């Protein structure tokens, strides 16, 4: 940016960062390369990206945008620019650091809430209680938050909380809740695989050399994005048991899966009988899938996302 900006220009950042990155890390580089003085000859703004991958309804212009500027006057200009295209409206934060902090806690809050219900799922599994039934009952209260257990992948929720945690540690504070949530969510892939193995053993199915089908590889449903997908943790854990894992995902790109994770991915369902079937991602294509047709008659069916009929599954989160 420093090579192309001119006097009076405003450099606006959208990347998710911990508070202080824009002005303490990025702007000094722009200042050095451009030879221009910050807040005198050029200015800065920050407006965190707000998108929901795969969501055709909540598109960019329909999601309220937080804006900010390096001076009050620049903040108003940045806000007006975004307001001209964001039909949902804007919120002008008082400083760039406030806007940076707002974005990173959005992601951290969701991460912690999912970690809580993931822990509940582990507890209720030991108690023999259906977690989905519990959440449905609790959800009848007006202020109960509707989070569900599951794998937490992607970049926003699976990575960004570490930015805030690291920044806090620089200031001498150890963020216990944020990091506890990360540990809980990062371990869910291995937990799912271990639950499937236990169910297989209970049914007398030999895990060694078994054929296991994993439905879905992307980090969320109806979306081709495989960044930081936690489905890979299920696969790697099963492979440690020497199971033969087949991955079927009509959305994901096999070449990217191979390059990034070293796995073979199929866009068409390979015809064979499977000893276990794990529904890892709630793609629409899987909701109508005939599970009985692809199982060997005595297979284990595990539903991570809670979308399959109770009659066909042996376990779920």
GROMACS .gro file of C-alpha atoms in nm:
model
  317
    1UNK     CA    1   0.000   0.000   0.000
    2UNK     CA    2   0.288   0.232   0.079
    3UNK     CA    3   0.403   0.215  -0.283
    4UNK     CA    4   0.073   0.327  -0.432
    5UNK     CA    5  -0.091   0.575  -0.193
    6UNK     CA    6  -0.085   0.950  -0.233
    7UNK     CA    7  -0.134   1.247  -0.004
    8UNK     CA    8  -0.481   1.258   0.147
    9UNK     CA    9  -0.554   0.888   0.089
   10UNK     CA   10  -0.724   0.668   0.348
   11UNK     CA   11  -0.604   0.309   0.391
   12UNK     CA   12  -0.884   0.086   0.527
   13UNK     CA   13  -0.820  -0.258   0.674
   14UNK     CA   14  -1.079  -0.536   0.705
   15UNK     CA   15  -0.877  -0.834   0.832
   16UNK     CA   16  -0.961  -0.977   1.174
   17UNK     CA   17  -0.680  -0.886   1.415
   18UNK     CA   18  -0.619  -0.824   1.782
   19UNK     CA   19  -0.658  -0.462   1.902
   20UNK     CA   20  -0.364  -0.249   1.792
   21UNK     CA   21  -0.247  -0.432   1.480
   22UNK     CA   22  -0.369  -0.171   1.231
   23UNK     CA   23  -0.199   0.128   1.394
   24UNK     CA   24   0.094  -0.041   1.572
   25UNK     CA   25   0.201  -0.295   1.310
   26UNK     CA   26   0.056  -0.214   0.968
   27UNK     CA   27   0.052   0.165   0.948
   28UNK     CA   28   0.423   0.211   1.042
   29UNK     CA   29   0.515  -0.005   0.742
   30UNK     CA   30   0.293   0.202   0.511
   31UNK     CA   31   0.441   0.518   0.660
   32UNK     CA   32   0.799   0.399   0.604
   33UNK     CA   33   0.747   0.280   0.247
   34UNK     CA   34   0.537   0.577   0.135
   35UNK     CA   35   0.740   0.846   0.309
   36UNK     CA   36   0.411   1.007   0.413
   37UNK     CA   37   0.324   1.105   0.771
   38UNK     CA   38   0.034   0.919   0.935
   39UNK     CA   39  -0.268   1.132   1.022
   40UNK     CA   40  -0.110   1.428   0.849
   41UNK     CA   41  -0.053   1.320   0.488
   42UNK     CA   42  -0.247   0.993   0.486
   43UNK     CA   43  -0.503   0.833   0.714
   44UNK     CA   44  -0.641   0.494   0.811
   45UNK     CA   45  -0.968   0.320   0.880
   46UNK     CA   46  -1.078  -0.022   0.999
   47UNK     CA   47  -1.403  -0.200   0.917
   48UNK     CA   48  -1.401  -0.568   1.009
   49UNK     CA   49  -1.517  -0.812   0.746
   50UNK     CA   50  -1.864  -0.949   0.816
   51UNK     CA   51  -1.963  -1.232   0.584
   52UNK     CA   52  -2.121  -1.572   0.632
   53UNK     CA   53  -1.968  -1.818   0.381
   54UNK     CA   54  -2.227  -2.014   0.187
   55UNK     CA   55  -2.515  -1.795   0.308
   56UNK     CA   56  -2.712  -1.663   0.010
   57UNK     CA   57  -2.956  -1.472   0.231
   58UNK     CA   58  -2.728  -1.277   0.467
   59UNK     CA   59  -2.502  -1.125   0.202
   60UNK     CA   60  -2.247  -0.847   0.265
   61UNK     CA   61  -2.484  -0.554   0.212
   62UNK     CA   62  -2.744  -0.707   0.444
   63UNK     CA   63  -2.514  -0.734   0.748
   64UNK     CA   64  -2.460  -0.423   0.960
   65UNK     CA   65  -2.100  -0.301   0.934
   66UNK     CA   66  -1.876  -0.163   1.207
   67UNK     CA   67  -1.657   0.124   1.085
   68UNK     CA   68  -1.381   0.342   1.229
   69UNK     CA   69  -1.117   0.598   1.137
   70UNK     CA   70  -0.782   0.722   1.262
   71UNK     CA   71  -0.939   1.060   1.346
   72UNK     CA   72  -1.303   1.151   1.417
   73UNK     CA   73  -1.328   1.326   1.081
   74UNK     CA   74  -1.181   1.031   0.890
   75UNK     CA   75  -1.413   0.798   1.080
   76UNK     CA   76  -1.713   0.987   0.944
   77UNK     CA   77  -1.579   0.966   0.588
   78UNK     CA   78  -1.512   0.591   0.616
   79UNK     CA   79  -1.858   0.540   0.766
   80UNK     CA   80  -2.025   0.733   0.483
   81UNK     CA   81  -1.846   0.527   0.218
   82UNK     CA   82  -1.963   0.197   0.369
   83UNK     CA   83  -2.312   0.335   0.440
   84UNK     CA   84  -2.351   0.403   0.067
   85UNK     CA   85  -2.350   0.030  -0.007
   86UNK     CA   86  -2.441  -0.144   0.320
   87UNK     CA   87  -2.821  -0.136   0.324
   88UNK     CA   88  -2.833  -0.288   0.674
   89UNK     CA   89  -2.661   0.020   0.813
   90UNK     CA   90  -2.332   0.096   0.988
   91UNK     CA   91  -2.199   0.152   1.339
   92UNK     CA   92  -1.918   0.406   1.372
   93UNK     CA   93  -1.685   0.296   1.652
   94UNK     CA   94  -1.497   0.570   1.841
   95UNK     CA   95  -1.151   0.433   1.757
   96UNK     CA   96  -0.983   0.175   1.534
   97UNK     CA   97  -0.883  -0.032   1.839
   98UNK     CA   98  -1.246  -0.052   1.951
   99UNK     CA   99  -1.350  -0.178   1.607
  100UNK     CA  100  -1.068  -0.435   1.605
  101UNK     CA  101  -1.166  -0.557   1.951
  102UNK     CA  102  -1.535  -0.578   1.858
  103UNK     CA  103  -1.461  -0.811   1.568
  104UNK     CA  104  -1.235  -1.048   1.756
  105UNK     CA  105  -1.476  -1.085   2.050
  106UNK     CA  106  -1.764  -1.165   1.813
  107UNK     CA  107  -1.574  -1.475   1.708
  108UNK     CA  108  -1.450  -1.556   2.058
  109UNK     CA  109  -1.800  -1.535   2.206
  110UNK     CA  110  -1.938  -1.784   1.954
  111UNK     CA  111  -1.641  -2.014   2.012
  112UNK     CA  112  -1.698  -2.015   2.389
  113UNK     CA  113  -2.073  -2.075   2.354
  114UNK     CA  114  -2.015  -2.375   2.127
  115UNK     CA  115  -1.748  -2.506   2.365
  116UNK     CA  116  -2.005  -2.495   2.646
  117UNK     CA  117  -2.258  -2.709   2.460
  118UNK     CA  118  -1.978  -2.943   2.345
  119UNK     CA  119  -1.892  -2.998   2.710
  120UNK     CA  120  -2.260  -3.055   2.785
  121UNK     CA  121  -2.271  -3.316   2.508
  122UNK     CA  122  -1.984  -3.506   2.671
  123UNK     CA  123  -2.150  -3.489   3.013
  124UNK     CA  124  -2.495  -3.595   2.892
  125UNK     CA  125  -2.344  -3.875   2.682
  126UNK     CA  126  -2.203  -4.027   3.002
  127UNK     CA  127  -2.541  -3.982   3.171
  128UNK     CA  128  -2.729  -4.145   2.886
  129UNK     CA  129  -2.928  -3.828   2.818
  130UNK     CA  130  -3.000  -3.695   2.468
  131UNK     CA  131  -2.824  -3.356   2.440
  132UNK     CA  132  -3.054  -3.236   2.161
  133UNK     CA  133  -3.358  -3.307   2.378
  134UNK     CA  134  -3.203  -3.112   2.666
  135UNK     CA  135  -3.123  -2.812   2.445
  136UNK     CA  136  -3.472  -2.818   2.298
  137UNK     CA  137  -3.628  -2.816   2.644
  138UNK     CA  138  -3.398  -2.540   2.773
  139UNK     CA  139  -3.461  -2.342   2.454
  140UNK     CA  140  -3.821  -2.282   2.558
  141UNK     CA  141  -3.693  -2.003   2.783
  142UNK     CA  142  -3.686  -1.671   2.596
  143UNK     CA  143  -3.325  -1.583   2.675
  144UNK     CA  144  -3.163  -1.925   2.629
  145UNK     CA  145  -2.904  -1.907   2.347
  146UNK     CA  146  -2.964  -2.165   2.070
  147UNK     CA  147  -2.615  -2.312   2.025
  148UNK     CA  148  -2.556  -2.673   1.925
  149UNK     CA  149  -2.258  -2.904   1.979
  150UNK     CA  150  -2.029  -2.981   1.687
  151UNK     CA  151  -1.696  -2.936   1.515
  152UNK     CA  152  -1.557  -2.582   1.517
  153UNK     CA  153  -1.350  -2.524   1.205
  154UNK     CA  154  -1.301  -2.240   0.964
  155UNK     CA  155  -1.092  -1.933   1.035
  156UNK     CA  156  -1.322  -1.694   1.218
  157UNK     CA  157  -1.415  -1.913   1.514
  158UNK     CA  158  -1.140  -2.175   1.506
  159UNK     CA  159  -0.841  -1.939   1.482
  160UNK     CA  160  -0.925  -1.576   1.562
  161UNK     CA  161  -0.976  -1.622   1.940
  162UNK     CA  162  -0.605  -1.703   1.963
  163UNK     CA  163  -0.532  -1.347   1.845
  164UNK     CA  164  -0.707  -1.201   2.148
  165UNK     CA  165  -0.554  -1.460   2.380
  166UNK     CA  166  -0.203  -1.380   2.263
  167UNK     CA  167  -0.263  -1.006   2.291
  168UNK     CA  168  -0.392  -1.051   2.646
  169UNK     CA  169  -0.081  -1.249   2.742
  170UNK     CA  170   0.136  -0.964   2.613
  171UNK     CA  171  -0.035  -0.745   2.870
  172UNK     CA  172   0.032  -0.998   3.144
  173UNK     CA  173  -0.314  -1.153   3.160
  174UNK     CA  174  -0.379  -1.523   3.097
  175UNK     CA  175  -0.725  -1.559   2.937
  176UNK     CA  176  -0.857  -1.878   3.095
  177UNK     CA  177  -1.208  -1.894   2.945
  178UNK     CA  178  -1.099  -1.818   2.586
  179UNK     CA  179  -0.826  -2.083   2.589
  180UNK     CA  180  -1.044  -2.339   2.769
  181UNK     CA  181  -1.302  -2.297   2.494
  182UNK     CA  182  -1.037  -2.347   2.230
  183UNK     CA  183  -0.910  -2.665   2.395
  184UNK     CA  184  -1.260  -2.806   2.419
  185UNK     CA  185  -1.348  -2.735   2.057
  186UNK     CA  186  -1.013  -2.846   1.917
  187UNK     CA  187  -1.060  -3.187   2.077
  188UNK     CA  188  -1.406  -3.265   1.938
  189UNK     CA  189  -1.288  -3.439   1.620
  190UNK     CA  190  -1.087  -3.692   1.818
  191UNK     CA  191  -1.379  -3.732   2.060
  192UNK     CA  192  -1.620  -3.817   1.776
  193UNK     CA  193  -1.379  -4.075   1.633
  194UNK     CA  194  -1.332  -4.238   1.974
  195UNK     CA  195  -1.710  -4.256   2.026
  196UNK     CA  196  -1.752  -4.425   1.688
  197UNK     CA  197  -1.481  -4.680   1.771
  198UNK     CA  198  -1.650  -4.761   2.103
  199UNK     CA  199  -1.985  -4.812   1.929
  200UNK     CA  200  -1.821  -5.038   1.671
  201UNK     CA  201  -1.664  -5.252   1.942
  202UNK     CA  202  -1.997  -5.278   2.125
  203UNK     CA  203  -2.150  -5.415   1.804
  204UNK     CA  204  -1.867  -5.662   1.763
  205UNK     CA  205  -1.728  -5.485   1.456
  206UNK     CA  206  -1.354  -5.526   1.401
  207UNK     CA  207  -1.207  -5.174   1.382
  208UNK     CA  208  -0.877  -5.287   1.236
  209UNK     CA  209  -0.916  -5.284   0.859
  210UNK     CA  210  -1.278  -5.165   0.877
  211UNK     CA  211  -1.433  -4.943   0.610
  212UNK     CA  212  -1.554  -4.611   0.748
  213UNK     CA  213  -1.743  -4.350   0.545
  214UNK     CA  214  -1.715  -3.984   0.646
  215UNK     CA  215  -1.989  -3.765   0.501
  216UNK     CA  216  -1.862  -3.411   0.454
  217UNK     CA  217  -1.520  -3.250   0.473
  218UNK     CA  218  -1.584  -2.874   0.457
  219UNK     CA  219  -1.586  -2.670   0.778
  220UNK     CA  220  -1.958  -2.589   0.742
  221UNK     CA  221  -2.261  -2.705   0.548
  222UNK     CA  222  -2.343  -2.616   0.187
  223UNK     CA  223  -2.011  -2.439   0.141
  224UNK     CA  224  -1.691  -2.550  -0.042
  225UNK     CA  225  -1.451  -2.398   0.214
  226UNK     CA  226  -1.217  -2.654   0.378
  227UNK     CA  227  -1.001  -2.406   0.571
  228UNK     CA  228  -0.917  -2.537   0.918
  229UNK     CA  229  -1.178  -2.812   0.889
  230UNK     CA  230  -1.194  -3.026   1.201
  231UNK     CA  231  -1.327  -3.325   1.005
  232UNK     CA  232  -0.962  -3.403   0.938
  233UNK     CA  233  -0.921  -3.478   1.311
  234UNK     CA  234  -1.189  -3.747   1.287
  235UNK     CA  235  -1.016  -3.898   0.986
  236UNK     CA  236  -0.665  -3.894   1.135
  237UNK     CA  237  -0.785  -4.051   1.461
  238UNK     CA  238  -0.965  -4.331   1.275
  239UNK     CA  239  -0.655  -4.393   1.066
  240UNK     CA  240  -0.458  -4.436   1.389
  241UNK     CA  241  -0.689  -4.732   1.454
  242UNK     CA  242  -0.593  -4.860   1.104
  243UNK     CA  243  -0.944  -4.808   0.968
  244UNK     CA  244  -0.989  -4.746   0.595
  245UNK     CA  245  -1.156  -4.406   0.568
  246UNK     CA  246  -1.352  -4.292   0.262
  247UNK     CA  247  -1.445  -3.922   0.240
  248UNK     CA  248  -1.751  -3.817   0.042
  249UNK     CA  249  -1.825  -3.447  -0.002
  250UNK     CA  250  -2.009  -3.313  -0.310
  251UNK     CA  251  -1.907  -2.955  -0.222
  252UNK     CA  252  -1.535  -2.978  -0.154
  253UNK     CA  253  -1.259  -2.965  -0.417
  254UNK     CA  254  -1.065  -3.297  -0.419
  255UNK     CA  255  -0.747  -3.126  -0.542
  256UNK     CA  256  -0.750  -2.876  -0.255
  257UNK     CA  257  -0.821  -3.151  -0.002
  258UNK     CA  258  -0.527  -3.349  -0.137
  259UNK     CA  259  -0.292  -3.051  -0.142
  260UNK     CA  260  -0.385  -2.910   0.200
  261UNK     CA  261  -0.454  -3.226   0.398
  262UNK     CA  262  -0.311  -3.516   0.193
  263UNK     CA  263  -0.644  -3.701   0.176
  264UNK     CA  264  -0.843  -3.854  -0.111
  265UNK     CA  265  -1.185  -3.695  -0.138
  266UNK     CA  266  -1.475  -3.809  -0.358
  267UNK     CA  267  -1.747  -3.587  -0.506
  268UNK     CA  268  -1.949  -3.900  -0.589
  269UNK     CA  269  -2.033  -4.164  -0.328
  270UNK     CA  270  -1.810  -4.472  -0.378
  271UNK     CA  271  -2.022  -4.786  -0.395
  272UNK     CA  272  -1.924  -5.023  -0.116
  273UNK     CA  273  -2.054  -5.150   0.215
  274UNK     CA  274  -1.931  -4.957   0.517
  275UNK     CA  275  -1.879  -5.073   0.874
  276UNK     CA  276  -1.938  -4.721   1.004
  277UNK     CA  277  -2.088  -4.401   0.864
  278UNK     CA  278  -2.016  -4.062   1.020
  279UNK     CA  279  -2.223  -3.763   0.915
  280UNK     CA  280  -1.976  -3.481   0.986
  281UNK     CA  281  -2.121  -3.193   0.783
  282UNK     CA  282  -2.491  -3.113   0.732
  283UNK     CA  283  -2.491  -3.069   0.354
  284UNK     CA  284  -2.842  -3.075   0.207
  285UNK     CA  285  -2.741  -3.372  -0.007
  286UNK     CA  286  -2.694  -3.587   0.303
  287UNK     CA  287  -3.040  -3.527   0.447
  288UNK     CA  288  -3.203  -3.752   0.188
  289UNK     CA  289  -2.925  -4.010   0.177
  290UNK     CA  290  -3.034  -4.374   0.218
  291UNK     CA  291  -2.801  -4.474   0.500
  292UNK     CA  292  -2.929  -4.833   0.503
  293UNK     CA  293  -2.824  -4.872   0.140
  294UNK     CA  294  -2.459  -4.791   0.209
  295UNK     CA  295  -2.420  -4.978   0.537
  296UNK     CA  296  -2.341  -5.348   0.563
  297UNK     CA  297  -2.644  -5.424   0.778
  298UNK     CA  298  -2.452  -5.414   1.107
  299UNK     CA  299  -2.274  -5.084   1.073
  300UNK     CA  300  -2.248  -4.795   1.316
  301UNK     CA  301  -2.408  -4.465   1.212
  302UNK     CA  302  -2.294  -4.156   1.402
  303UNK     CA  303  -2.458  -3.817   1.349
  304UNK     CA  304  -2.237  -3.522   1.444
  305UNK     CA  305  -2.491  -3.263   1.325
  306UNK     CA  306  -2.816  -3.414   1.454
  307UNK     CA  307  -3.000  -3.417   1.119
  308UNK     CA  308  -3.057  -3.789   1.062
  309UNK     CA  309  -3.359  -3.988   1.176
  310UNK     CA  310  -3.327  -4.139   1.523
  311UNK     CA  311  -3.420  -4.478   1.375
  312UNK     CA  312  -3.101  -4.505   1.168
  313UNK     CA  313  -2.835  -4.372   1.407
  314UNK     CA  314  -2.638  -4.538   1.685
  315UNK     CA  315  -2.490  -4.223   1.833
  316UNK     CA  316  -2.474  -3.846   1.803
  317UNK     CA  317  -2.330  -3.539   1.975
   0.00000   0.00000   0.00000
